[in-house]
């Protein structure tokens, strides 16, 4: 007689088909050994199930995702690609540098002197009028005698000016009139998203690219700005990852292929270098021109702050879950109310998922900004400063003011980053004294 | 007709794995979407970990580790499987590996000095049980846990899935990627060994 001991678990589990079940039942009726096996199976099974049932199940941890995210961002795929991107970017940069030097030399031999052979009206319109007209271009090309009107210099110098002009900002001191011109030019070019990005590149402005870049960026609609915001930490990382910094620190977290694909000196990609500056300024996007003017002064600080955020391991994720809608939905507003109630009742860990849900539900720009700020506050309360920084940056991307910079300063303080804290507090000070500290007239 | 087929196909996919849409978002770069999966499955994962490990204090760390591994391996997840099944596999492997490591460390732990008084252990409180019952239950738990951990890996994993996690033999087979008949057989051998170890408990 063949025993059925191996199939008894299936018999008890009910996963046998009818024929097998009937066969086992017939066998059990005549086989004491298998009946004993079945009883043991039941008894041991019951003991194990009782054990499992009496083992306490851990409580739900609302901060688990934050902890996991802190360890995983960015994705490995990102890392692999960005390493390839870095390699490609480096190779491309080197190739472009060699080409630039050769071309410059060739052109220098063909046309002695620094003046271009001919200029089209467009070139004239685009020619820098500052006291150092070819400064940025010569720096980029690596050849002090490189003619400005050569095709290479045209593509290479003008889009790359934004980066250099950030260094030159102090001495160039763009006049308000130029800024206004830049703004109107940019506005005309910003009919669509790509136009917005390419605006300053299509119409480079006299030695003012960083500023014109920022102005055009500030005119980008909130929708577009929101989309760009998702890329901003990556852009900041791109700024931070000039060859020296990158080799020292390795790939920065949050960087995208765009930032590592050699945007710094690769002519076809050079417009993205301008986009870096604009990307930074998009974070300050506002419709108020006066505010724009004020914000532009903070652009370097924003870049530093975002760069630091990338260095703290934040990915470009902080704005992805937030839905940007023109009018907040009642559900989202209700969630915000609940979240604020939880926060005010001293339950920040309860407020966090509610704020997140509200952001996912869809909030308009001011409410979204406020929700990010409060989400940051909640994370600070649960002693999660990196997450707080993450959300304060998101709030900053929707508008800078003293409050958000102060909060960012406090996070850096908590993280022990004195330089970061000083940078943030300096930016905060530029918005004036806090209302409570303003002396009475 | 093609459109109808596509709709049915999509419905079938959604029915097959309700997490498919979220995983698509993760793969498209929406890192935050993974947070939904963490919230959705942390009960399942932490429960399995708590029942598998000796030391409940390690549960939170191992649970976190499982989600980190799942996130990093997300690109290897095939859409023809259920996410929960795939996650179970990762959770089970990680928890069992950690339990094995902890067991080895316990083995090599320095014996306590007999001259030094041992610190008094606090009996955990349970509103439904008296202190004696709690101690008895914990001792009994320790014996069961040790008996299960003494099983070979392939027997231990079916015990954890079938008896601790309440999975049917077919579900256990799907998670482990083996034949259901193999699960029945492994349960038979595992129970035969446990019967010897746990006869005093029954």
Coordinates of C-alpha atoms in Angstrom, one line a residue:
Chain A
X1 CA 0.0 0.0 0.0
X2 CA 1.4 3.4 -1.0
X3 CA 1.2 6.0 1.7
X4 CA -0.2 9.5 1.0
X5 CA 1.9 11.4 3.6
X6 CA 3.4 13.8 1.0
X7 CA 0.0 15.0 -0.1
X8 CA -1.6 15.5 3.3
X9 CA -0.6 19.2 3.5
X10 CA -2.5 19.7 0.2
X11 CA -5.4 17.7 1.5
X12 CA -5.7 19.9 4.6
X13 CA -5.1 23.0 2.6
X14 CA -7.9 22.1 0.2
X15 CA -5.6 22.6 -2.8
X16 CA -6.0 19.0 -4.1
X17 CA -8.3 18.3 -7.0
X18 CA -11.4 16.2 -6.3
X19 CA -10.0 12.9 -7.6
X20 CA -6.9 13.2 -5.4
X21 CA -9.0 14.2 -2.4
X22 CA -11.2 11.2 -2.8
X23 CA -8.2 8.9 -3.2
X24 CA -6.7 10.2 0.1
X25 CA -9.9 10.0 2.0
X26 CA -10.2 6.3 0.9
X27 CA -6.6 5.8 2.0
X28 CA -7.0 7.5 5.3
X29 CA -10.0 5.2 6.1
X30 CA -7.7 2.2 6.0
X31 CA -4.2 3.5 7.0
X32 CA -3.5 4.3 10.6
X33 CA 0.0 5.6 9.9
X34 CA -1.3 8.3 7.6
X35 CA -4.1 9.2 10.0
X36 CA -1.4 9.7 12.7
X37 CA 0.5 11.9 10.2
X38 CA -2.6 13.9 9.5
X39 CA -3.2 14.5 13.2
X40 CA 0.4 15.6 13.7
X41 CA 0.1 17.9 10.8
X42 CA -3.0 19.5 12.3
X43 CA -1.5 19.8 15.8
X44 CA 1.9 21.2 14.7
X45 CA 0.1 23.5 12.3
X46 CA -2.2 24.8 15.1
X47 CA 0.8 25.4 17.4
X48 CA 2.6 27.4 14.7
X49 CA -0.5 29.4 13.8
X50 CA -1.1 30.2 17.4
X51 CA 2.5 31.4 17.7
X52 CA 2.1 33.6 14.7
X53 CA -1.2 35.0 15.9
X54 CA 0.2 35.9 19.3
X55 CA 3.3 37.6 17.9
X56 CA 2.6 41.3 18.1
X57 CA 2.5 43.0 14.8
X58 CA 4.6 46.2 14.7
X59 CA 2.8 49.5 14.6
X60 CA 2.5 51.4 11.4
X61 CA 5.5 53.7 10.9
X62 CA 4.4 56.8 9.0
X63 CA 8.0 57.8 8.6
X64 CA 9.2 54.6 7.0
X65 CA 9.1 55.9 3.5
X66 CA 11.1 59.0 4.5
X67 CA 13.8 56.7 6.0
X68 CA 13.8 54.5 2.9
X69 CA 13.9 57.5 0.6
X70 CA 16.8 58.9 2.4
X71 CA 18.7 55.7 1.6
X72 CA 17.7 55.2 -1.9
X73 CA 17.5 58.5 -3.8
X74 CA 18.5 58.6 -6.5
X75 CA 17.8 55.3 -8.2
X76 CA 20.6 53.0 -9.2
X77 CA 19.6 53.3 -12.8
X78 CA 20.2 57.0 -12.5
X79 CA 23.6 56.3 -11.0
X80 CA 24.6 54.0 -13.8
X81 CA 23.4 56.4 -16.5
X82 CA 24.8 59.4 -14.8
X83 CA 28.2 57.8 -14.7
X84 CA 28.0 57.1 -18.4
X85 CA 26.7 60.6 -18.9
X86 CA 29.7 61.9 -16.9
X87 CA 32.1 60.0 -19.0
X88 CA 30.4 61.1 -22.2
X89 CA 30.2 64.6 -20.9
X90 CA 33.9 64.6 -20.1
X91 CA 34.9 63.2 -23.4
X92 CA 32.7 65.7 -25.3
X93 CA 34.0 68.6 -23.3
X94 CA 37.6 67.6 -24.0
X95 CA 36.8 67.1 -27.7
X96 CA 35.1 70.5 -27.9
X97 CA 38.0 72.2 -26.1
X98 CA 40.4 70.7 -28.6
X99 CA 38.2 71.8 -31.5
X100 CA 37.8 75.2 -30.1
X101 CA 41.5 75.8 -29.8
X102 CA 42.2 74.4 -33.3
X103 CA 39.4 76.5 -34.8
X104 CA 40.5 79.6 -33.0
X105 CA 44.0 79.1 -34.2
X106 CA 42.9 78.4 -37.8
X107 CA 40.7 81.5 -37.8
X108 CA 43.4 83.5 -36.3
X109 CA 45.7 82.5 -39.1
X110 CA 43.1 83.3 -41.7
X111 CA 42.0 86.6 -40.4
X112 CA 44.6 88.4 -38.4
X113 CA 43.3 90.7 -35.7
X114 CA 40.4 90.5 -33.3
X115 CA 37.7 92.0 -35.4
X116 CA 35.2 89.8 -37.2
X117 CA 35.2 89.6 -40.9
X118 CA 31.6 90.4 -41.3
X119 CA 28.6 90.7 -39.1
X120 CA 25.0 90.2 -39.9
X121 CA 22.4 92.6 -38.4
X122 CA 21.4 89.8 -36.0
X123 CA 25.0 89.5 -34.8
X124 CA 25.2 93.2 -34.4
X125 CA 22.0 93.2 -32.3
X126 CA 23.4 90.3 -30.2
X127 CA 26.9 91.7 -29.8
X128 CA 27.7 92.5 -26.2
X129 CA 27.8 96.2 -25.5
X130 CA 29.5 95.9 -22.1
X131 CA 33.0 97.2 -21.4
X132 CA 34.3 93.6 -21.7
X133 CA 32.5 92.5 -24.9
X134 CA 34.5 89.3 -25.5
X135 CA 35.4 88.5 -22.0
X136 CA 33.0 85.6 -21.5
X137 CA 33.7 84.2 -25.0
X138 CA 37.4 84.2 -24.6
X139 CA 37.2 82.5 -21.3
X140 CA 35.0 79.7 -22.7
X141 CA 37.1 79.2 -25.8
X142 CA 40.4 79.1 -24.1
X143 CA 41.9 81.4 -26.8
X144 CA 42.2 85.1 -26.1
X145 CA 42.3 85.9 -29.8
X146 CA 39.2 84.0 -30.9
X147 CA 37.1 86.0 -33.3
X148 CA 33.7 86.6 -32.0
X149 CA 31.9 86.2 -35.3
X150 CA 33.3 82.8 -36.1
X151 CA 30.6 80.1 -36.2
X152 CA 32.2 78.4 -33.3
X153 CA 32.5 81.5 -31.2
X154 CA 28.9 82.4 -32.0
X155 CA 27.6 79.1 -30.7
X156 CA 30.1 78.8 -28.0
X157 CA 30.3 82.1 -26.4
X158 CA 26.8 83.5 -26.3
X159 CA 24.9 80.6 -24.7
X160 CA 27.7 80.1 -22.3
X161 CA 27.7 83.6 -21.1
X162 CA 25.1 83.1 -18.4
X163 CA 27.6 81.0 -16.4
X164 CA 30.4 83.5 -16.7
X165 CA 28.3 86.5 -16.2
X166 CA 27.3 85.1 -12.8
X167 CA 30.9 85.7 -11.9
X168 CA 30.9 89.0 -13.7
X169 CA 27.7 90.1 -12.1
X170 CA 29.3 92.4 -9.6
X171 CA 31.3 94.4 -12.1
X172 CA 28.9 94.4 -15.0
X173 CA 26.0 95.8 -12.9
X174 CA 23.3 95.5 -15.5
X175 CA 21.3 98.6 -15.9
X176 CA 17.6 98.4 -15.2
X177 CA 16.9 99.5 -18.7
X178 CA 18.7 96.4 -20.0
X179 CA 16.8 94.3 -17.6
X180 CA 13.5 95.7 -18.9
X181 CA 14.6 95.0 -22.5
X182 CA 15.5 91.5 -21.6
X183 CA 12.2 91.0 -19.9
X184 CA 10.2 92.2 -22.9
X185 CA 12.3 90.3 -25.4
X186 CA 12.0 87.2 -23.3
X187 CA 8.3 87.6 -22.9
X188 CA 7.8 87.6 -26.6
X189 CA 9.8 84.4 -26.8
X190 CA 7.8 82.6 -24.1
X191 CA 4.9 81.5 -26.0
X192 CA 5.4 77.9 -25.1
X193 CA 7.5 75.9 -22.7
X194 CA 10.5 75.2 -25.0
X195 CA 10.4 78.8 -26.1
X196 CA 10.7 79.7 -22.5
X197 CA 13.7 77.6 -22.1
X198 CA 15.3 78.6 -25.3
X199 CA 14.3 82.3 -25.0
X200 CA 17.5 83.7 -23.8
X201 CA 19.5 81.5 -26.1
X202 CA 17.7 82.5 -29.2
X203 CA 18.1 86.2 -28.2
X204 CA 21.3 86.5 -26.2
X205 CA 21.4 89.8 -24.5
X206 CA 24.4 92.1 -24.1
X207 CA 26.6 90.8 -21.3
X208 CA 23.5 90.1 -19.3
X209 CA 22.7 86.6 -19.9
X210 CA 22.4 85.5 -16.4
X211 CA 20.1 88.3 -15.6
X212 CA 18.2 88.0 -18.8
X213 CA 18.0 84.3 -18.2
X214 CA 16.5 84.9 -14.8
X215 CA 14.1 87.5 -16.0
X216 CA 12.8 85.2 -18.8
X217 CA 12.5 82.5 -16.3
X218 CA 10.5 84.6 -13.9
X219 CA 8.0 85.1 -16.7
X220 CA 7.5 81.4 -17.2
X221 CA 4.0 80.4 -16.3
X222 CA 3.6 78.6 -12.9
X223 CA 2.8 75.4 -14.8
X224 CA 6.0 75.4 -16.7
X225 CA 7.9 76.5 -13.6
X226 CA 6.4 73.7 -11.7
X227 CA 7.7 71.2 -14.3
X228 CA 11.1 72.8 -14.2
X229 CA 11.1 72.8 -10.5
X230 CA 11.3 69.0 -10.5
X231 CA 14.6 69.4 -12.3
X232 CA 16.0 72.2 -10.2
X233 CA 18.0 70.2 -7.7
X234 CA 19.5 68.4 -10.6
X235 CA 20.3 71.6 -12.2
X236 CA 21.9 72.9 -9.1
X237 CA 23.8 69.7 -8.9
X238 CA 24.9 70.4 -12.5
X239 CA 26.2 73.7 -11.4
X240 CA 28.0 72.1 -8.5
X241 CA 29.5 69.5 -10.6
X242 CA 32.1 71.2 -12.6
X243 CA 35.0 68.9 -13.2
X244 CA 36.9 69.7 -10.1
X245 CA 33.9 69.3 -7.8
X246 CA 32.7 66.2 -9.5
X247 CA 36.0 64.4 -9.4
X248 CA 36.3 65.1 -5.7
X249 CA 32.8 64.2 -4.6
X250 CA 31.7 61.7 -7.2
X251 CA 28.3 62.0 -8.9
X252 CA 26.0 64.1 -6.9
X253 CA 22.7 62.7 -6.0
X254 CA 19.7 64.1 -7.8
X255 CA 21.6 64.8 -11.0
X256 CA 20.0 64.0 -14.3
X257 CA 21.4 63.0 -17.6
X258 CA 20.9 66.6 -18.7
X259 CA 23.3 67.8 -16.0
X260 CA 25.9 65.3 -16.7
X261 CA 25.8 65.3 -20.5
X262 CA 28.5 67.9 -20.8
X263 CA 26.4 71.0 -20.7
X264 CA 29.3 73.0 -19.5
X265 CA 31.3 73.3 -22.7
X266 CA 29.7 71.2 -25.3
X267 CA 28.4 73.6 -28.0
X268 CA 25.2 71.8 -28.9
X269 CA 24.4 71.4 -25.3
X270 CA 25.6 74.8 -24.2
X271 CA 22.1 76.4 -24.2
X272 CA 21.4 74.1 -21.3
X273 CA 24.1 75.9 -19.4
X274 CA 21.9 79.0 -19.7
X275 CA 19.1 76.8 -18.6
X276 CA 20.9 76.1 -15.5
X277 CA 20.8 79.7 -14.4
X278 CA 17.2 79.9 -15.6
X279 CA 16.4 76.8 -13.8
X280 CA 17.6 78.3 -10.6
X281 CA 15.6 81.3 -11.2
X282 CA 12.5 79.4 -12.1
X283 CA 12.6 78.4 -8.5
X284 CA 11.9 82.0 -7.7
X285 CA 9.2 82.3 -10.3
X286 CA 6.8 85.0 -9.5
X287 CA 4.5 87.2 -11.6
X288 CA 5.5 90.3 -9.6
X289 CA 8.2 92.3 -11.5
X290 CA 9.3 94.1 -8.4
X291 CA 9.6 90.8 -6.6
X292 CA 11.5 89.5 -9.6
X293 CA 14.1 92.2 -9.2
X294 CA 14.5 91.4 -5.6
X295 CA 14.6 87.6 -6.2
X296 CA 17.3 88.0 -8.8
X297 CA 19.6 89.2 -6.2
X298 CA 19.1 85.9 -4.4
X299 CA 19.8 83.7 -7.3
X300 CA 23.3 82.7 -6.3
X301 CA 22.1 81.9 -2.8
X302 CA 19.3 79.7 -4.2
X303 CA 21.8 77.9 -6.4
X304 CA 24.0 77.3 -3.3
X305 CA 21.1 76.1 -1.3
X306 CA 19.9 73.7 -3.9
X307 CA 23.4 72.5 -4.5
X308 CA 23.6 71.8 -0.8
X309 CA 20.3 70.1 -0.9
X310 CA 21.7 67.8 -3.5
X311 CA 24.7 67.2 -1.4
X312 CA 22.5 66.1 1.5
X313 CA 21.2 63.3 -0.6
X314 CA 17.9 64.7 -1.7
X315 CA 16.8 63.6 -5.1
X316 CA 14.8 65.6 -7.6
X317 CA 11.6 64.2 -6.1
X318 CA 10.2 66.8 -3.9
X319 CA 7.8 68.3 -6.3
X320 CA 6.7 65.3 -8.2
X321 CA 3.8 64.3 -6.0
X322 CA 2.4 67.7 -5.7
X323 CA -0.4 68.5 -8.2
X324 CA -0.4 72.0 -9.5
X325 CA -3.9 73.2 -10.1
X326 CA -5.3 76.7 -10.7
X327 CA -7.9 76.3 -7.9
X328 CA -7.4 74.1 -4.8
X329 CA -9.9 71.3 -4.6
X330 CA -12.2 71.3 -1.5
X331 CA -10.8 67.8 -0.6
X332 CA -7.3 69.1 -0.6
X333 CA -8.2 72.1 1.5
X334 CA -10.0 69.9 3.9
X335 CA -6.9 67.7 4.2
X336 CA -4.8 70.8 4.8
X337 CA -7.1 71.8 7.6
X338 CA -6.9 68.4 9.2
X339 CA -3.1 68.4 8.8
X340 CA -2.9 71.8 10.5
X341 CA -5.1 70.6 13.3
X342 CA -3.0 67.6 13.8
X343 CA 0.2 69.7 13.8
X344 CA -1.2 72.2 16.2
X345 CA -2.4 69.4 18.5
X346 CA 1.2 68.3 18.7
X347 CA 0.9 65.4 16.3
X348 CA 3.4 66.2 13.5
X349 CA 3.7 62.6 12.5
X350 CA 0.0 62.5 11.9
X351 CA 0.1 65.8 10.0
X352 CA 2.8 64.6 7.5
X353 CA 0.6 62.0 5.6
X354 CA -2.3 64.5 5.5
X355 CA -0.1 67.3 4.0
X356 CA 1.2 64.8 1.5
X357 CA -2.3 63.7 0.6
X358 CA -3.4 67.3 0.2
X359 CA -0.5 68.0 -2.1
X360 CA -1.3 65.0 -4.2
X361 CA -5.0 66.0 -4.2
X362 CA -4.2 69.3 -5.9
X363 CA -3.5 72.7 -4.4
X364 CA -3.1 76.1 -6.0
X365 CA 0.3 77.7 -6.0
X366 CA 0.1 79.8 -2.7
X367 CA -1.6 76.9 -0.8
X368 CA 0.9 74.4 -2.3
X369 CA 3.8 76.6 -1.1
X370 CA 2.2 76.9 2.4
X371 CA 1.6 73.1 2.5
X372 CA 5.3 72.5 1.7
X373 CA 6.4 74.9 4.4
X374 CA 4.1 73.2 7.0
X375 CA 5.2 69.8 5.8
X376 CA 8.8 70.9 6.4
X377 CA 7.8 72.2 9.9
X378 CA 6.3 68.8 10.6
X379 CA 9.4 67.0 9.6
X380 CA 11.5 69.2 11.8
X381 CA 9.2 68.4 14.7
X382 CA 9.7 64.6 14.1
X383 CA 13.5 65.2 14.0
X384 CA 13.9 64.6 10.3
X385 CA 15.8 67.7 9.1
X386 CA 16.7 66.2 5.8
X387 CA 13.1 65.7 4.8
X388 CA 12.3 69.2 6.2
X389 CA 15.0 70.7 3.9
X390 CA 13.5 68.8 1.0
X391 CA 10.1 70.4 1.5
X392 CA 11.4 73.8 2.4
X393 CA 13.2 73.8 -0.9
X394 CA 9.9 72.9 -2.6
X395 CA 8.3 75.9 -0.9
X396 CA 11.3 78.1 -1.9
X397 CA 10.7 77.0 -5.5
X398 CA 7.3 78.5 -5.3
X399 CA 8.4 81.8 -3.9
X400 CA 11.2 83.1 -1.7
X401 CA 10.7 85.1 1.4
X402 CA 12.3 85.7 4.7
X403 CA 10.4 82.9 6.4
X404 CA 11.5 80.1 4.1
X405 CA 15.1 81.2 4.1
X406 CA 15.0 81.4 7.9
X407 CA 13.6 77.9 8.0
X408 CA 16.3 76.6 5.6
X409 CA 18.9 78.2 7.8
X410 CA 17.5 76.4 10.8
X411 CA 17.7 73.1 9.0
X412 CA 21.3 73.7 8.1
X413 CA 21.9 74.7 11.7
X414 CA 20.4 71.4 12.8
X415 CA 22.5 69.5 10.3
X416 CA 25.6 71.2 11.6
X417 CA 26.2 73.0 8.3
X418 CA 27.3 76.4 9.5
X419 CA 28.1 77.7 6.0
X420 CA 24.8 76.6 4.7
X421 CA 23.0 78.2 7.7
X422 CA 24.9 81.5 7.2
X423 CA 24.1 81.5 3.5
X424 CA 20.4 81.0 4.2
X425 CA 20.3 83.6 7.0
X426 CA 22.1 86.1 4.7
X427 CA 19.4 85.5 2.1
X428 CA 16.7 85.9 4.7
X429 CA 18.2 89.2 5.8
X430 CA 17.8 90.6 2.3
X431 CA 14.1 90.4 2.7
X432 CA 14.3 92.9 5.6
X433 CA 13.8 92.5 9.3
X434 CA 11.0 90.2 10.5
X435 CA 7.8 92.1 11.3
X436 CA 8.2 91.4 15.0
X437 CA 11.7 92.8 15.1
X438 CA 10.9 96.0 13.2
X439 CA 11.4 99.0 15.5
X440 CA 8.3 101.0 16.1
X441 CA 8.4 104.4 14.3
Chain B
X1 CA -12.1 45.2 -31.8
X2 CA -8.4 45.9 -31.2
X3 CA -9.4 48.7 -28.8
X4 CA -11.7 46.3 -26.9
X5 CA -8.9 43.7 -26.7
X6 CA -6.6 46.4 -25.4
X7 CA -9.1 47.4 -22.7
X8 CA -9.6 43.8 -21.6
X9 CA -5.8 43.3 -21.6
X10 CA -5.4 46.4 -19.4
X11 CA -8.2 45.3 -17.1
X12 CA -6.6 41.9 -16.9
X13 CA -3.3 43.5 -15.9
X14 CA -4.9 45.7 -13.4
X15 CA -6.8 42.8 -12.0
X16 CA -3.6 40.7 -11.9
X17 CA -1.7 43.4 -10.0
X18 CA -3.4 46.4 -8.5
X19 CA 0.1 47.9 -7.9
X20 CA 0.9 48.0 -11.6
X21 CA 0.0 51.6 -12.1
X22 CA 2.1 52.7 -9.1
X23 CA 5.1 50.7 -10.3
X24 CA 4.8 52.3 -13.7
X25 CA 5.0 55.7 -12.1
X26 CA 8.1 54.6 -10.1
X27 CA 9.7 53.4 -13.2
X28 CA 8.9 56.6 -15.0
X29 CA 11.0 58.4 -12.4
X30 CA 8.3 59.3 -9.9
X31 CA 10.2 58.2 -6.8
X32 CA 7.5 59.4 -4.5
X33 CA 5.1 56.8 -5.9
X34 CA 7.1 54.1 -4.1
X35 CA 6.0 55.7 -0.9
X36 CA 2.5 54.5 -1.6
X37 CA 3.8 50.9 -1.9
X38 CA 5.8 51.3 1.3
X39 CA 2.6 52.5 3.1
X40 CA 0.6 49.8 1.5
X41 CA 2.8 46.8 2.3
X42 CA 4.7 47.8 5.4
X43 CA 2.2 45.9 7.6
X44 CA 2.7 42.8 5.6
X45 CA 6.5 43.1 5.6
X46 CA 7.0 44.1 9.2
X47 CA 4.6 41.3 10.3
X48 CA 6.6 38.7 8.4
X49 CA 9.9 40.1 9.8
X50 CA 8.5 40.2 13.4
X51 CA 7.5 36.5 13.1
X52 CA 10.7 35.5 11.5
X53 CA 13.3 37.3 13.7
X54 CA 14.4 36.4 17.2
X55 CA 14.9 39.9 18.3
X56 CA 11.9 42.2 17.8
X57 CA 14.2 45.2 18.2
X58 CA 15.6 44.4 14.8
X59 CA 12.2 44.4 13.1
X60 CA 12.2 48.1 12.1
X61 CA 15.7 48.0 10.6
X62 CA 15.1 44.8 8.6
X63 CA 11.7 46.1 7.4
X64 CA 13.5 49.3 6.2
X65 CA 16.2 47.2 4.6
X66 CA 13.6 45.1 2.7
X67 CA 12.0 48.2 1.1
X68 CA 15.4 49.6 0.2
X69 CA 16.3 46.4 -1.5
X70 CA 12.9 46.3 -3.3
X71 CA 13.3 49.9 -4.5
X72 CA 16.8 49.1 -5.8
X73 CA 15.6 46.0 -7.6
X74 CA 12.4 47.5 -9.0
X75 CA 13.8 47.4 -12.5
X76 CA 14.1 43.7 -12.3
X77 CA 10.4 43.3 -11.3
X78 CA 8.5 41.6 -14.2
X79 CA 5.0 42.8 -14.9
X80 CA 3.7 39.3 -15.2
X81 CA 4.1 38.7 -11.5
X82 CA 2.3 40.3 -8.6
X83 CA 4.2 43.0 -6.8
X84 CA 3.1 41.5 -3.4
X85 CA 4.5 38.1 -4.4
X86 CA 7.7 39.6 -5.5
X87 CA 8.0 41.7 -2.3
X88 CA 7.3 38.6 -0.2
X89 CA 10.2 36.8 -1.8
X90 CA 12.5 39.7 -1.0
X91 CA 11.1 40.0 2.5
X92 CA 11.4 36.4 3.2
X93 CA 15.0 36.1 2.0
X94 CA 16.1 39.2 3.8
X95 CA 14.4 38.3 7.1
X96 CA 15.8 34.7 7.0
X97 CA 19.3 35.9 6.2
X98 CA 19.1 38.4 9.1
X99 CA 17.8 35.8 11.4
X100 CA 20.6 33.4 10.5
X101 CA 23.2 36.1 11.0
X102 CA 21.7 37.0 14.4
X103 CA 21.6 33.3 15.4
X104 CA 25.3 32.9 14.5
X105 CA 26.1 36.0 16.6
X106 CA 24.2 34.7 19.6
X107 CA 26.2 31.5 19.3
X108 CA 29.5 33.4 19.6
X109 CA 28.2 35.8 22.3
X110 CA 30.4 35.9 25.4
X111 CA 28.9 33.9 28.3
X112 CA 27.8 36.1 31.1
X113 CA 30.1 36.4 34.1
X114 CA 28.7 34.2 36.9
X115 CA 30.0 36.5 39.5
X116 CA 28.1 39.5 38.3
X117 CA 24.4 39.6 39.0
X118 CA 22.2 39.5 35.9
X119 CA 20.0 42.5 35.4
X120 CA 16.4 41.9 36.2
X121 CA 14.4 41.5 33.1
X122 CA 11.2 43.3 32.9
X123 CA 8.3 41.1 32.1
X124 CA 6.4 42.7 29.3
X125 CA 2.9 43.7 30.3
X126 CA -0.2 42.3 28.6
X127 CA -3.6 43.5 29.8
X128 CA -5.1 40.1 29.0
X129 CA -2.5 37.9 30.5
X130 CA -0.9 37.8 34.0
X131 CA 2.9 38.0 34.4
X132 CA 3.3 34.3 34.7
X133 CA 1.3 33.6 31.5
X134 CA 3.4 36.2 29.7
X135 CA 6.6 34.5 30.8
X136 CA 5.2 31.1 29.8
X137 CA 4.1 32.4 26.4
X138 CA 7.5 34.0 25.8
X139 CA 9.3 30.8 26.7
X140 CA 7.0 28.9 24.5
X141 CA 7.6 31.4 21.7
X142 CA 11.3 31.1 22.1
X143 CA 11.1 27.3 21.8
X144 CA 8.9 27.5 18.7
X145 CA 11.1 30.1 17.1
X146 CA 14.2 28.1 17.8
X147 CA 12.7 24.9 16.4
X148 CA 11.6 26.7 13.2
X149 CA 15.1 28.3 12.8
X150 CA 16.7 24.9 13.2
X151 CA 15.0 23.7 10.1
X152 CA 16.8 23.7 6.7
X153 CA 16.1 26.8 4.8
X154 CA 13.8 25.2 2.2
X155 CA 11.7 23.7 4.9
X156 CA 11.7 26.9 7.0
X157 CA 10.5 29.1 4.2
X158 CA 7.4 27.0 3.6
X159 CA 6.6 26.9 7.3
X160 CA 6.9 30.7 7.5
X161 CA 4.8 31.3 4.5
X162 CA 2.1 28.7 5.1
X163 CA 1.8 28.7 8.9
X164 CA 3.0 32.1 10.0
X165 CA 1.8 34.2 7.0
X166 CA -1.3 32.1 6.3
X167 CA -0.5 31.6 2.7
X168 CA -2.1 28.7 0.9
X169 CA 0.2 26.0 -0.5
X170 CA -0.4 27.4 -4.0
X171 CA 0.4 31.0 -2.9
X172 CA 3.5 29.7 -1.2
X173 CA 4.5 27.9 -4.3
X174 CA 4.0 31.1 -6.4
X175 CA 6.2 33.1 -4.0
X176 CA 8.9 30.5 -3.9
X177 CA 8.7 29.7 -7.6
X178 CA 8.3 26.0 -7.0
X179 CA 5.7 23.4 -7.7
X180 CA 2.8 23.1 -5.3
X181 CA 3.5 19.4 -4.9
X182 CA 7.0 20.4 -3.6
X183 CA 5.4 22.7 -1.0
X184 CA 3.2 19.8 0.3
X185 CA 6.2 17.6 0.5
X186 CA 8.4 20.2 2.3
X187 CA 5.6 20.9 4.7
X188 CA 5.4 17.1 5.5
X189 CA 9.2 16.9 6.2
X190 CA 9.2 20.2 8.2
X191 CA 6.3 19.1 10.4
X192 CA 7.9 15.7 11.0
X193 CA 11.0 17.5 12.4
X194 CA 9.0 20.0 14.4
X195 CA 6.9 17.3 15.9
X196 CA 10.0 15.9 17.5
X197 CA 11.2 19.2 18.8
X198 CA 7.9 20.6 19.9
X199 CA 6.3 17.4 21.4
X200 CA 6.4 19.0 24.9
X201 CA 4.6 22.0 23.6
X202 CA 1.7 20.1 22.1

